[in-house]
Structures are given as structure tokens and as C-alpha cells.
């Protein structure tokens, strides 16, 4: 889409897309989110419900958290109430993956923090954010990709070293501020090329299912992008979970 001064809505087709998204959000609340919330309220929880969706087929293309209905809402959004006002939503490729990850014990979050940023030197704001994380929140963190080369360049080997293996845990907290791709195969951009998903999975082959895992934050586009179908199960995000992340 061409971008105008008003963002994508200002392009020649932007408003049509925006209107379609509005209609989809309303339909989703009426047909899916609203009835789901009515059912969840019978549980009498004393907190917001945390729900995990396993959408199949075209249902995987719906932005459920953006479903909306009329009514009061925090934040003054024109009288609308969005799904995210009433529930915490997560997505998973399968119930089996959800069960495996739920049973996986988490490592202490700050045991080994690894920050990977801007492998090829672009994105100055990303580098700035990483620098602040490394100095204010995680002063003991390993940092790869900074111009100062604090712990070295963000190479394929550096990324693999921060990910779980058969006999090692990898990072307890790994933030990947880089680029992802789904074509021709899911991969992460490193300083010296692309790290394909199959190498991440091969490294973690035969890893014990009850081995503790770390948190992976993919601050990168296309890490949950599928190649052709909305409900494909193999993406970079699901690959990290299958390889041992929590």
C-alpha cells in the first residue's frame, strides 16, 4: 500500500482496508469473542482470564485482541471496548506444544541475559534501546551487535550460542532485535548471513523435555510469519518453543 501523510489510511486503498478491518473487528466480537467472554465469566475468576487460542485455517488471520464492541472502556477510545480490555490472549500452534511448554520449568530470568541488536549496523533507535537495557536493567548482559562490539558481532555462532542445545540451556533471557524472514525458509538475520530455523532445531535435538528453558523476545518482523497458510505450525516463534524456550 502507498503511504500518505495520514499513514496507510491516506493511501489510495488505505481507507477501504481500514473499513474492512473495522467490520472484521465488530464481527469477531459478536460471533467469537463476546460468546467466549460470556462463557469465561461463569468461571468466577478474581482476575482477568488468560486464554490461549489455537486458530485453524482462515481463523488464524483474525486479530482477536482488536475485536471491539460499543461500551465504556479504559483509555477513552470513543466508547469502544476491545477484547484486550477483558482478557489476556496468547496463541499457540497446537495444544500439544502448549502442554509441553507449560510443563517446562523456567530458568531464573537474569541468570544469563543476552541482547542481540542490529547485526548489520542499521536501526540507531534499536541500538539505543539495547544500550539502555544493558546499562540500566541488565548490566551483566552479553550484548552482540553494538558498534562498540561489547561482546562481539551478532554472528550466526553468537545467536546459536544463546539458544538451547542438547546439553546446554542457552540464555535465560534472549532479546533478538534483528530481522526475520519466512521465505524461502524461516530464518533470522545475523552479521554473517541468515540463521535458518532448521539449524536451531537440529541444535536442540534430543534435548530433555523437562530441561529448564529461557524466555525469547523476538523484537523482529516476520518471526511468526507463515509461508503460505494462516495455520501453519512451523514459524520462528514456534521453533524457539520447540527448541526449549518457555
mmCIF file with all atom_site columns, N, CA and C in Angstrom, residues 89-158:
data_model
loop_
_atom_site.group_PDB
_atom_site.id
_atom_site.type_symbol
_atom_site.label_atom_id
_atom_site.label_alt_id
_atom_site.label_comp_id
_atom_site.label_asym_id
_atom_site.label_entity_id
_atom_site.label_seq_id
_atom_site.pdbx_PDB_ins_code
_atom_site.Cartn_x
_atom_site.Cartn_y
_atom_site.Cartn_z
_atom_site.occupancy
_atom_site.B_iso_or_equiv
_atom_site.pdbx_formal_charge
_atom_site.auth_seq_id
_atom_site.auth_comp_id
_atom_site.auth_asym_id
_atom_site.auth_atom_id
_atom_site.pdbx_PDB_model_num
ATOM 1   N N  . UNK A 1 89  ? -4.698 -12.578 25.872 1.00 0.00 ? 89  UNK A N  1
ATOM 2   C CA . UNK A 1 89  ? -4.740 -13.570 24.808 1.00 0.00 ? 89  UNK A CA 1
ATOM 3   C C  . UNK A 1 89  ? -3.345 -14.011 24.390 1.00 0.00 ? 89  UNK A C  1
ATOM 4   N N  . UNK A 1 90  ? -3.182 -15.300 24.213 1.00 0.00 ? 90  UNK A N  1
ATOM 5   C CA . UNK A 1 90  ? -1.974 -15.862 23.621 1.00 0.00 ? 90  UNK A CA 1
ATOM 6   C C  . UNK A 1 90  ? -2.404 -16.801 22.501 1.00 0.00 ? 90  UNK A C  1
ATOM 7   N N  . UNK A 1 91  ? -1.457 -17.123 21.635 1.00 0.00 ? 91  UNK A N  1
ATOM 8   C CA . UNK A 1 91  ? -1.730 -18.023 20.523 1.00 0.00 ? 91  UNK A CA 1
ATOM 9   C C  . UNK A 1 91  ? -0.715 -19.160 20.560 1.00 0.00 ? 91  UNK A C  1
ATOM 10  N N  . UNK A 1 92  ? -1.135 -20.319 20.134 1.00 0.00 ? 92  UNK A N  1
ATOM 11  C CA . UNK A 1 92  ? -0.222 -21.446 20.040 1.00 0.00 ? 92  UNK A CA 1
ATOM 12  C C  . UNK A 1 92  ? -0.548 -22.246 18.788 1.00 0.00 ? 92  UNK A C  1
ATOM 13  N N  . UNK A 1 93  ? 0.456  -22.937 18.284 1.00 0.00 ? 93  UNK A N  1
ATOM 14  C CA . UNK A 1 93  ? 0.256  -23.722 17.064 1.00 0.00 ? 93  UNK A CA 1
ATOM 15  C C  . UNK A 1 93  ? -0.522 -24.995 17.328 1.00 0.00 ? 93  UNK A C  1
ATOM 16  N N  . UNK A 1 94  ? -0.436 -25.516 18.553 1.00 0.00 ? 94  UNK A N  1
ATOM 17  C CA . UNK A 1 94  ? -1.140 -26.747 18.872 1.00 0.00 ? 94  UNK A CA 1
ATOM 18  C C  . UNK A 1 94  ? -1.267 -26.874 20.385 1.00 0.00 ? 94  UNK A C  1
ATOM 19  N N  . UNK A 1 95  ? -2.269 -27.647 20.817 1.00 0.00 ? 95  UNK A N  1
ATOM 20  C CA . UNK A 1 95  ? -2.429 -27.895 22.245 1.00 0.00 ? 95  UNK A CA 1
ATOM 21  C C  . UNK A 1 95  ? -1.246 -28.692 22.792 1.00 0.00 ? 95  UNK A C  1
ATOM 22  N N  . UNK A 1 96  ? -0.674 -29.560 21.959 1.00 0.00 ? 96  UNK A N  1
ATOM 23  C CA . UNK A 1 96  ? 0.486  -30.336 22.407 1.00 0.00 ? 96  UNK A CA 1
ATOM 24  C C  . UNK A 1 96  ? 1.659  -29.418 22.747 1.00 0.00 ? 96  UNK A C  1
ATOM 25  N N  . UNK A 1 97  ? 1.949  -28.442 21.874 1.00 0.00 ? 97  UNK A N  1
ATOM 26  C CA . UNK A 1 97  ? 3.043  -27.514 22.145 1.00 0.00 ? 97  UNK A CA 1
ATOM 27  C C  . UNK A 1 97  ? 2.768  -26.724 23.418 1.00 0.00 ? 97  UNK A C  1
ATOM 28  N N  . UNK A 1 98  ? 1.523  -26.281 23.608 1.00 0.00 ? 98  UNK A N  1
ATOM 29  C CA . UNK A 1 98  ? 1.164  -25.539 24.814 1.00 0.00 ? 98  UNK A CA 1
ATOM 30  C C  . UNK A 1 98  ? 1.434  -26.376 26.054 1.00 0.00 ? 98  UNK A C  1
ATOM 31  N N  . UNK A 1 99  ? 1.026  -27.650 26.030 1.00 0.00 ? 99  UNK A N  1
ATOM 32  C CA . UNK A 1 99  ? 1.219  -28.508 27.199 1.00 0.00 ? 99  UNK A CA 1
ATOM 33  C C  . UNK A 1 99  ? 2.701  -28.739 27.479 1.00 0.00 ? 99  UNK A C  1
ATOM 34  N N  . UNK A 1 100 ? 3.491  -28.947 26.429 1.00 0.00 ? 100 UNK A N  1
ATOM 35  C CA . UNK A 1 100 ? 4.919  -29.178 26.616 1.00 0.00 ? 100 UNK A CA 1
ATOM 36  C C  . UNK A 1 100 ? 5.602  -27.961 27.232 1.00 0.00 ? 100 UNK A C  1
ATOM 37  N N  . UNK A 1 101 ? 5.271  -26.770 26.718 1.00 0.00 ? 101 UNK A N  1
ATOM 38  C CA . UNK A 1 101 ? 5.912  -25.559 27.221 1.00 0.00 ? 101 UNK A CA 1
ATOM 39  C C  . UNK A 1 101 ? 5.446  -25.239 28.635 1.00 0.00 ? 101 UNK A C  1
ATOM 40  N N  . UNK A 1 102 ? 4.157  -25.509 28.925 1.00 0.00 ? 102 UNK A N  1
ATOM 41  C CA . UNK A 1 102 ? 3.636  -25.229 30.265 1.00 0.00 ? 102 UNK A CA 1
ATOM 42  C C  . UNK A 1 102 ? 4.321  -26.080 31.324 1.00 0.00 ? 102 UNK A C  1
ATOM 43  N N  . UNK A 1 103 ? 4.740  -27.291 30.951 1.00 0.00 ? 103 UNK A N  1
ATOM 44  C CA . UNK A 1 103 ? 5.419  -28.176 31.912 1.00 0.00 ? 103 UNK A CA 1
ATOM 45  C C  . UNK A 1 103 ? 6.909  -27.872 32.038 1.00 0.00 ? 103 UNK A C  1
ATOM 46  N N  . UNK A 1 104 ? 7.436  -27.068 31.150 1.00 0.00 ? 104 UNK A N  1
ATOM 47  C CA . UNK A 1 104 ? 8.875  -26.801 31.131 1.00 0.00 ? 104 UNK A CA 1
ATOM 48  C C  . UNK A 1 104 ? 9.231  -25.811 32.238 1.00 0.00 ? 104 UNK A C  1
ATOM 49  N N  . UNK A 1 105 ? 10.135 -26.160 33.136 1.00 0.00 ? 105 UNK A N  1
ATOM 50  C CA . UNK A 1 105 ? 10.480 -25.226 34.221 1.00 0.00 ? 105 UNK A CA 1
ATOM 51  C C  . UNK A 1 105 ? 11.279 -24.041 33.692 1.00 0.00 ? 105 UNK A C  1
ATOM 52  N N  . UNK A 1 106 ? 10.953 -22.826 34.151 1.00 0.00 ? 106 UNK A N  1
ATOM 53  C CA . UNK A 1 106 ? 11.704 -21.653 33.703 1.00 0.00 ? 106 UNK A CA 1
ATOM 54  C C  . UNK A 1 106 ? 13.006 -21.472 34.471 1.00 0.00 ? 106 UNK A C  1
ATOM 55  N N  . UNK A 1 107 ? 14.003 -20.962 33.779 1.00 0.00 ? 107 UNK A N  1
ATOM 56  C CA . UNK A 1 107 ? 15.256 -20.621 34.450 1.00 0.00 ? 107 UNK A CA 1
ATOM 57  C C  . UNK A 1 107 ? 15.102 -19.268 35.143 1.00 0.00 ? 107 UNK A C  1
ATOM 58  N N  . UNK A 1 108 ? 15.900 -18.983 36.172 1.00 0.00 ? 108 UNK A N  1
ATOM 59  C CA . UNK A 1 108 ? 15.905 -17.634 36.748 1.00 0.00 ? 108 UNK A CA 1
ATOM 60  C C  . UNK A 1 108 ? 16.181 -16.611 35.655 1.00 0.00 ? 108 UNK A C  1
ATOM 61  N N  . UNK A 1 109 ? 15.354 -15.582 35.570 1.00 0.00 ? 109 UNK A N  1
ATOM 62  C CA . UNK A 1 109 ? 15.355 -14.712 34.404 1.00 0.00 ? 109 UNK A CA 1
ATOM 63  C C  . UNK A 1 109 ? 16.701 -14.049 34.142 1.00 0.00 ? 109 UNK A C  1
ATOM 64  N N  . UNK A 1 110 ? 17.402 -13.644 35.184 1.00 0.00 ? 110 UNK A N  1
ATOM 65  C CA . UNK A 1 110 ? 18.640 -12.883 34.996 1.00 0.00 ? 110 UNK A CA 1
ATOM 66  C C  . UNK A 1 110 ? 19.886 -13.757 35.056 1.00 0.00 ? 110 UNK A C  1
ATOM 67  N N  . UNK A 1 111 ? 19.728 -15.064 34.985 1.00 0.00 ? 111 UNK A N  1
ATOM 68  C CA . UNK A 1 111 ? 20.883 -15.965 35.098 1.00 0.00 ? 111 UNK A CA 1
ATOM 69  C C  . UNK A 1 111 ? 21.888 -15.731 33.961 1.00 0.00 ? 111 UNK A C  1
ATOM 70  N N  . UNK A 1 112 ? 21.376 -15.615 32.745 1.00 0.00 ? 112 UNK A N  1
ATOM 71  C CA . UNK A 1 112 ? 22.236 -15.285 31.607 1.00 0.00 ? 112 UNK A CA 1
ATOM 72  C C  . UNK A 1 112 ? 21.403 -14.499 30.598 1.00 0.00 ? 112 UNK A C  1
ATOM 73  N N  . UNK A 1 113 ? 21.584 -13.198 30.599 1.00 0.00 ? 113 UNK A N  1
ATOM 74  C CA . UNK A 1 113 ? 20.838 -12.316 29.704 1.00 0.00 ? 113 UNK A CA 1
ATOM 75  C C  . UNK A 1 113 ? 21.681 -12.041 28.467 1.00 0.00 ? 113 UNK A C  1
ATOM 76  N N  . UNK A 1 114 ? 21.091 -12.214 27.293 1.00 0.00 ? 114 UNK A N  1
ATOM 77  C CA . UNK A 1 114 ? 21.776 -11.955 26.030 1.00 0.00 ? 114 UNK A CA 1
ATOM 78  C C  . UNK A 1 114 ? 20.917 -11.010 25.202 1.00 0.00 ? 114 UNK A C  1
ATOM 79  N N  . UNK A 1 115 ? 21.526 -9.906  24.769 1.00 0.00 ? 115 UNK A N  1
ATOM 80  C CA . UNK A 1 115 ? 20.843 -8.921  23.934 1.00 0.00 ? 115 UNK A CA 1
ATOM 81  C C  . UNK A 1 115 ? 21.525 -8.893  22.570 1.00 0.00 ? 115 UNK A C  1
ATOM 82  N N  . UNK A 1 116 ? 20.749 -9.141  21.521 1.00 0.00 ? 116 UNK A N  1
ATOM 83  C CA . UNK A 1 116 ? 21.268 -9.129  20.151 1.00 0.00 ? 116 UNK A CA 1
ATOM 84  C C  . UNK A 1 116 ? 20.603 -7.989  19.416 1.00 0.00 ? 116 UNK A C  1
ATOM 85  N N  . UNK A 1 117 ? 21.402 -7.102  18.828 1.00 0.00 ? 117 UNK A N  1
ATOM 86  C CA . UNK A 1 117 ? 20.820 -5.918  18.208 1.00 0.00 ? 117 UNK A CA 1
ATOM 87  C C  . UNK A 1 117 ? 21.458 -5.618  16.861 1.00 0.00 ? 117 UNK A C  1
ATOM 88  N N  . UNK A 1 118 ? 20.631 -5.226  15.931 1.00 0.00 ? 118 UNK A N  1
ATOM 89  C CA . UNK A 1 118 ? 21.057 -4.584  14.688 1.00 0.00 ? 118 UNK A CA 1
ATOM 90  C C  . UNK A 1 118 ? 22.327 -5.205  14.107 1.00 0.00 ? 118 UNK A C  1
ATOM 91  N N  . UNK A 1 119 ? 22.278 -6.468  13.675 1.00 0.00 ? 119 UNK A N  1
ATOM 92  C CA . UNK A 1 119 ? 23.504 -7.191  13.305 1.00 0.00 ? 119 UNK A CA 1
ATOM 93  C C  . UNK A 1 119 ? 24.360 -6.494  12.261 1.00 0.00 ? 119 UNK A C  1
ATOM 94  N N  . UNK A 1 120 ? 23.722 -5.724  11.353 1.00 0.00 ? 120 UNK A N  1
ATOM 95  C CA . UNK A 1 120 ? 24.498 -5.103  10.284 1.00 0.00 ? 120 UNK A CA 1
ATOM 96  C C  . UNK A 1 120 ? 24.628 -3.600  10.438 1.00 0.00 ? 120 UNK A C  1
ATOM 97  N N  . UNK A 1 121 ? 24.397 -3.103  11.680 1.00 0.00 ? 121 UNK A N  1
ATOM 98  C CA . UNK A 1 121 ? 24.689 -1.718  11.988 1.00 0.00 ? 121 UNK A CA 1
ATOM 99  C C  . UNK A 1 121 ? 23.600 -0.712  11.686 1.00 0.00 ? 121 UNK A C  1
ATOM 100 N N  . UNK A 1 122 ? 22.419 -1.183  11.248 1.00 0.00 ? 122 UNK A N  1
ATOM 101 C CA . UNK A 1 122 ? 21.336 -0.253  10.972 1.00 0.00 ? 122 UNK A CA 1
ATOM 102 C C  . UNK A 1 122 ? 20.501 -0.034  12.240 1.00 0.00 ? 122 UNK A C  1
ATOM 103 N N  . UNK A 1 123 ? 19.417 0.738   12.117 1.00 0.00 ? 123 UNK A N  1
ATOM 104 C CA . UNK A 1 123 ? 18.462 0.957   13.204 1.00 0.00 ? 123 UNK A CA 1
ATOM 105 C C  . UNK A 1 123 ? 19.098 1.588   14.450 1.00 0.00 ? 123 UNK A C  1
ATOM 106 N N  . UNK A 1 124 ? 19.424 2.872   14.392 1.00 0.00 ? 124 UNK A N  1
ATOM 107 C CA . UNK A 1 124 ? 20.048 3.520   15.555 1.00 0.00 ? 124 UNK A CA 1
ATOM 108 C C  . UNK A 1 124 ? 19.173 3.512   16.801 1.00 0.00 ? 124 UNK A C  1
ATOM 109 N N  . UNK A 1 125 ? 17.845 3.584   16.650 1.00 0.00 ? 125 UNK A N  1
ATOM 110 C CA . UNK A 1 125 ? 16.987 3.585   17.839 1.00 0.00 ? 125 UNK A CA 1
ATOM 111 C C  . UNK A 1 125 ? 16.987 2.215   18.515 1.00 0.00 ? 125 UNK A C  1
ATOM 112 N N  . UNK A 1 126 ? 17.091 1.159   17.727 1.00 0.00 ? 126 UNK A N  1
ATOM 113 C CA . UNK A 1 126 ? 17.184 -0.175  18.315 1.00 0.00 ? 126 UNK A CA 1
ATOM 114 C C  . UNK A 1 126 ? 18.477 -0.317  19.109 1.00 0.00 ? 126 UNK A C  1
ATOM 115 N N  . UNK A 1 127 ? 19.567 0.191   18.549 1.00 0.00 ? 127 UNK A N  1
ATOM 116 C CA . UNK A 1 127 ? 20.842 0.136   19.277 1.00 0.00 ? 127 UNK A CA 1
ATOM 117 C C  . UNK A 1 127 ? 20.749 0.949   20.565 1.00 0.00 ? 127 UNK A C  1
ATOM 118 N N  . UNK A 1 128 ? 20.083 2.108   20.490 1.00 0.00 ? 128 UNK A N  1
ATOM 119 C CA . UNK A 1 128 ? 19.948 2.932   21.689 1.00 0.00 ? 128 UNK A CA 1
ATOM 120 C C  . UNK A 1 128 ? 19.141 2.197   22.765 1.00 0.00 ? 128 UNK A C  1
ATOM 121 N N  . UNK A 1 129 ? 18.038 1.563   22.364 1.00 0.00 ? 129 UNK A N  1
ATOM 122 C CA . UNK A 1 129 ? 17.215 0.833   23.326 1.00 0.00 ? 129 UNK A CA 1
ATOM 123 C C  . UNK A 1 129 ? 18.007 -0.306  23.952 1.00 0.00 ? 129 UNK A C  1
ATOM 124 N N  . UNK A 1 130 ? 18.797 -0.997  23.146 1.00 0.00 ? 130 UNK A N  1
ATOM 125 C CA . UNK A 1 130 ? 19.604 -2.089  23.671 1.00 0.00 ? 130 UNK A CA 1
ATOM 126 C C  . UNK A 1 130 ? 20.646 -1.575  24.650 1.00 0.00 ? 130 UNK A C  1
ATOM 127 N N  . UNK A 1 131 ? 21.238 -0.437  24.314 1.00 0.00 ? 131 UNK A N  1
ATOM 128 C CA . UNK A 1 131 ? 22.244 0.152   25.215 1.00 0.00 ? 131 UNK A CA 1
ATOM 129 C C  . UNK A 1 131 ? 21.618 0.493   26.568 1.00 0.00 ? 131 UNK A C  1
ATOM 130 N N  . UNK A 1 132 ? 20.398 1.023   26.554 1.00 0.00 ? 132 UNK A N  1
ATOM 131 C CA . UNK A 1 132 ? 19.723 1.362   27.814 1.00 0.00 ? 132 UNK A CA 1
ATOM 132 C C  . UNK A 1 132 ? 19.400 0.103   28.616 1.00 0.00 ? 132 UNK A C  1
ATOM 133 N N  . UNK A 1 133 ? 18.943 -0.945  27.940 1.00 0.00 ? 133 UNK A N  1
ATOM 134 C CA . UNK A 1 133 ? 18.674 -2.198  28.639 1.00 0.00 ? 133 UNK A CA 1
ATOM 135 C C  . UNK A 1 133 ? 19.938 -2.745  29.290 1.00 0.00 ? 133 UNK A C  1
ATOM 136 N N  . UNK A 1 134 ? 21.051 -2.642  28.570 1.00 0.00 ? 134 UNK A N  1
ATOM 137 C CA . UNK A 1 134 ? 22.303 -3.201  29.067 1.00 0.00 ? 134 UNK A CA 1
ATOM 138 C C  . UNK A 1 134 ? 22.898 -2.393  30.207 1.00 0.00 ? 134 UNK A C  1
ATOM 139 N N  . UNK A 1 135 ? 22.609 -1.106  30.264 1.00 0.00 ? 135 UNK A N  1
ATOM 140 C CA . UNK A 1 135 ? 23.196 -0.275  31.316 1.00 0.00 ? 135 UNK A CA 1
ATOM 141 C C  . UNK A 1 135 ? 22.275 -0.103  32.511 1.00 0.00 ? 135 UNK A C  1
ATOM 142 N N  . UNK A 1 136 ? 20.967 -0.117  32.286 1.00 0.00 ? 136 UNK A N  1
ATOM 143 C CA . UNK A 1 136 ? 20.038 0.166   33.378 1.00 0.00 ? 136 UNK A CA 1
ATOM 144 C C  . UNK A 1 136 ? 19.369 -1.077  33.953 1.00 0.00 ? 136 UNK A C  1
ATOM 145 N N  . UNK A 1 137 ? 18.927 -1.979  33.078 1.00 0.00 ? 137 UNK A N  1
ATOM 146 C CA . UNK A 1 137 ? 18.206 -3.154  33.575 1.00 0.00 ? 137 UNK A CA 1
ATOM 147 C C  . UNK A 1 137 ? 19.108 -4.376  33.763 1.00 0.00 ? 137 UNK A C  1
ATOM 148 N N  . UNK A 1 138 ? 20.015 -4.603  32.814 1.00 0.00 ? 138 UNK A N  1
ATOM 149 C CA . UNK A 1 138 ? 20.800 -5.839  32.830 1.00 0.00 ? 138 UNK A CA 1
ATOM 150 C C  . UNK A 1 138 ? 22.280 -5.522  32.614 1.00 0.00 ? 138 UNK A C  1
ATOM 151 N N  . UNK A 1 139 ? 22.937 -4.953  33.623 1.00 0.00 ? 139 UNK A N  1
ATOM 152 C CA . UNK A 1 139 ? 24.348 -4.561  33.438 1.00 0.00 ? 139 UNK A CA 1
ATOM 153 C C  . UNK A 1 139 ? 25.284 -5.734  33.215 1.00 0.00 ? 139 UNK A C  1
ATOM 154 N N  . UNK A 1 140 ? 24.875 -6.943  33.571 1.00 0.00 ? 140 UNK A N  1
ATOM 155 C CA . UNK A 1 140 ? 25.725 -8.112  33.362 1.00 0.00 ? 140 UNK A CA 1
ATOM 156 C C  . UNK A 1 140 ? 25.433 -8.804  32.035 1.00 0.00 ? 140 UNK A C  1
ATOM 157 N N  . UNK A 1 141 ? 24.564 -8.233  31.218 1.00 0.00 ? 141 UNK A N  1
ATOM 158 C CA . UNK A 1 141 ? 24.138 -8.896  29.985 1.00 0.00 ? 141 UNK A CA 1
ATOM 159 C C  . UNK A 1 141 ? 25.272 -9.001  28.976 1.00 0.00 ? 141 UNK A C  1
ATOM 160 N N  . UNK A 1 142 ? 25.223 -10.060 28.174 1.00 0.00 ? 142 UNK A N  1
ATOM 161 C CA . UNK A 1 142 ? 26.053 -10.155 26.976 1.00 0.00 ? 142 UNK A CA 1
ATOM 162 C C  . UNK A 1 142 ? 25.341 -9.377  25.870 1.00 0.00 ? 142 UNK A C  1
ATOM 163 N N  . UNK A 1 143 ? 26.088 -8.560  25.136 1.00 0.00 ? 143 UNK A N  1
ATOM 164 C CA . UNK A 1 143 ? 25.495 -7.734  24.089 1.00 0.00 ? 143 UNK A CA 1
ATOM 165 C C  . UNK A 1 143 ? 26.241 -7.987  22.787 1.00 0.00 ? 143 UNK A C  1
ATOM 166 N N  . UNK A 1 144 ? 25.493 -8.386  21.778 1.00 0.00 ? 144 UNK A N  1
ATOM 167 C CA . UNK A 1 144 ? 26.085 -8.658  20.470 1.00 0.00 ? 144 UNK A CA 1
ATOM 168 C C  . UNK A 1 144 ? 25.457 -7.731  19.430 1.00 0.00 ? 144 UNK A C  1
ATOM 169 N N  . UNK A 1 145 ? 26.325 -7.134  18.608 1.00 0.00 ? 145 UNK A N  1
ATOM 170 C CA . UNK A 1 145 ? 25.841 -6.305  17.519 1.00 0.00 ? 145 UNK A CA 1
ATOM 171 C C  . UNK A 1 145 ? 26.032 -4.815  17.712 1.00 0.00 ? 145 UNK A C  1
ATOM 172 N N  . UNK A 1 146 ? 26.507 -4.375  18.871 1.00 0.00 ? 146 UNK A N  1
ATOM 173 C CA . UNK A 1 146 ? 26.744 -2.953  19.084 1.00 0.00 ? 146 UNK A CA 1
ATOM 174 C C  . UNK A 1 146 ? 28.008 -2.530  18.337 1.00 0.00 ? 146 UNK A C  1
ATOM 175 N N  . UNK A 1 147 ? 28.055 -1.251  17.969 1.00 0.00 ? 147 UNK A N  1
ATOM 176 C CA . UNK A 1 147 ? 29.241 -0.755  17.270 1.00 0.00 ? 147 UNK A CA 1
ATOM 177 C C  . UNK A 1 147 ? 30.486 -0.867  18.130 1.00 0.00 ? 147 UNK A C  1
ATOM 178 N N  . UNK A 1 148 ? 30.279 -0.777  19.447 1.00 0.00 ? 148 UNK A N  1
ATOM 179 C CA . UNK A 1 148 ? 31.425 -0.901  20.350 1.00 0.00 ? 148 UNK A CA 1
ATOM 180 C C  . UNK A 1 148 ? 31.914 -2.347  20.445 1.00 0.00 ? 148 UNK A C  1
ATOM 181 N N  . UNK A 1 149 ? 31.125 -3.292  19.831 1.00 0.00 ? 149 UNK A N  1
ATOM 182 C CA . UNK A 1 149 ? 31.486 -4.723  19.863 1.00 0.00 ? 149 UNK A CA 1
ATOM 183 C C  . UNK A 1 149 ? 31.726 -5.191  21.288 1.00 0.00 ? 149 UNK A C  1
ATOM 184 N N  . UNK A 1 150 ? 30.780 -4.862  22.172 1.00 0.00 ? 150 UNK A N  1
ATOM 185 C CA . UNK A 1 150 ? 30.939 -5.176  23.594 1.00 0.00 ? 150 UNK A CA 1
ATOM 186 C C  . UNK A 1 150 ? 31.276 -6.656  23.817 1.00 0.00 ? 150 UNK A C  1
ATOM 187 N N  . UNK A 1 151 ? 30.504 -7.528  23.204 1.00 0.00 ? 151 UNK A N  1
ATOM 188 C CA . UNK A 1 151 ? 30.800 -8.953  23.304 1.00 0.00 ? 151 UNK A CA 1
ATOM 189 C C  . UNK A 1 151 ? 31.008 -9.582  21.939 1.00 0.00 ? 151 UNK A C  1
ATOM 190 N N  . UNK A 1 152 ? 31.132 -8.750  20.923 1.00 0.00 ? 152 UNK A N  1
ATOM 191 C CA . UNK A 1 152 ? 31.384 -9.265  19.589 1.00 0.00 ? 152 UNK A CA 1
ATOM 192 C C  . UNK A 1 152 ? 30.226 -9.018  18.647 1.00 0.00 ? 152 UNK A C  1
ATOM 193 N N  . UNK A 1 153 ? 30.420 -9.295  17.385 1.00 0.00 ? 153 UNK A N  1
ATOM 194 C CA . UNK A 1 153 ? 29.361 -9.109  16.396 1.00 0.00 ? 153 UNK A CA 1
ATOM 195 C C  . UNK A 1 153 ? 28.250 -10.150 16.570 1.00 0.00 ? 153 UNK A C  1
ATOM 196 N N  . UNK A 1 154 ? 27.086 -9.824  16.050 1.00 0.00 ? 154 UNK A N  1
ATOM 197 C CA . UNK A 1 154 ? 25.919 -10.715 16.155 1.00 0.00 ? 154 UNK A CA 1
ATOM 198 C C  . UNK A 1 154 ? 25.965 -11.732 15.018 1.00 0.00 ? 154 UNK A C  1
ATOM 199 N N  . UNK A 1 155 ? 26.872 -12.675 15.123 1.00 0.00 ? 155 UNK A N  1
ATOM 200 C CA . UNK A 1 155 ? 27.067 -13.686 14.089 1.00 0.00 ? 155 UNK A CA 1
ATOM 201 C C  . UNK A 1 155 ? 26.105 -14.853 14.292 1.00 0.00 ? 155 UNK A C  1
ATOM 202 N N  . UNK A 1 156 ? 26.079 -15.752 13.311 1.00 0.00 ? 156 UNK A N  1
ATOM 203 C CA . UNK A 1 156 ? 25.287 -16.968 13.428 1.00 0.00 ? 156 UNK A CA 1
ATOM 204 C C  . UNK A 1 156 ? 25.717 -17.764 14.655 1.00 0.00 ? 156 UNK A C  1
ATOM 205 N N  . UNK A 1 157 ? 27.023 -17.884 14.876 1.00 0.00 ? 157 UNK A N  1
ATOM 206 C CA . UNK A 1 157 ? 27.510 -18.641 16.031 1.00 0.00 ? 157 UNK A CA 1
ATOM 207 C C  . UNK A 1 157 ? 27.097 -17.997 17.351 1.00 0.00 ? 157 UNK A C  1
ATOM 208 N N  . UNK A 1 158 ? 27.086 -16.655 17.394 1.00 0.00 ? 158 UNK A N  1
ATOM 209 C CA . UNK A 1 158 ? 26.674 -15.964 18.610 1.00 0.00 ? 158 UNK A CA 1
ATOM 210 C C  . UNK A 1 158 ? 25.196 -16.226 18.906 1.00 0.00 ? 158 UNK A C  1
#
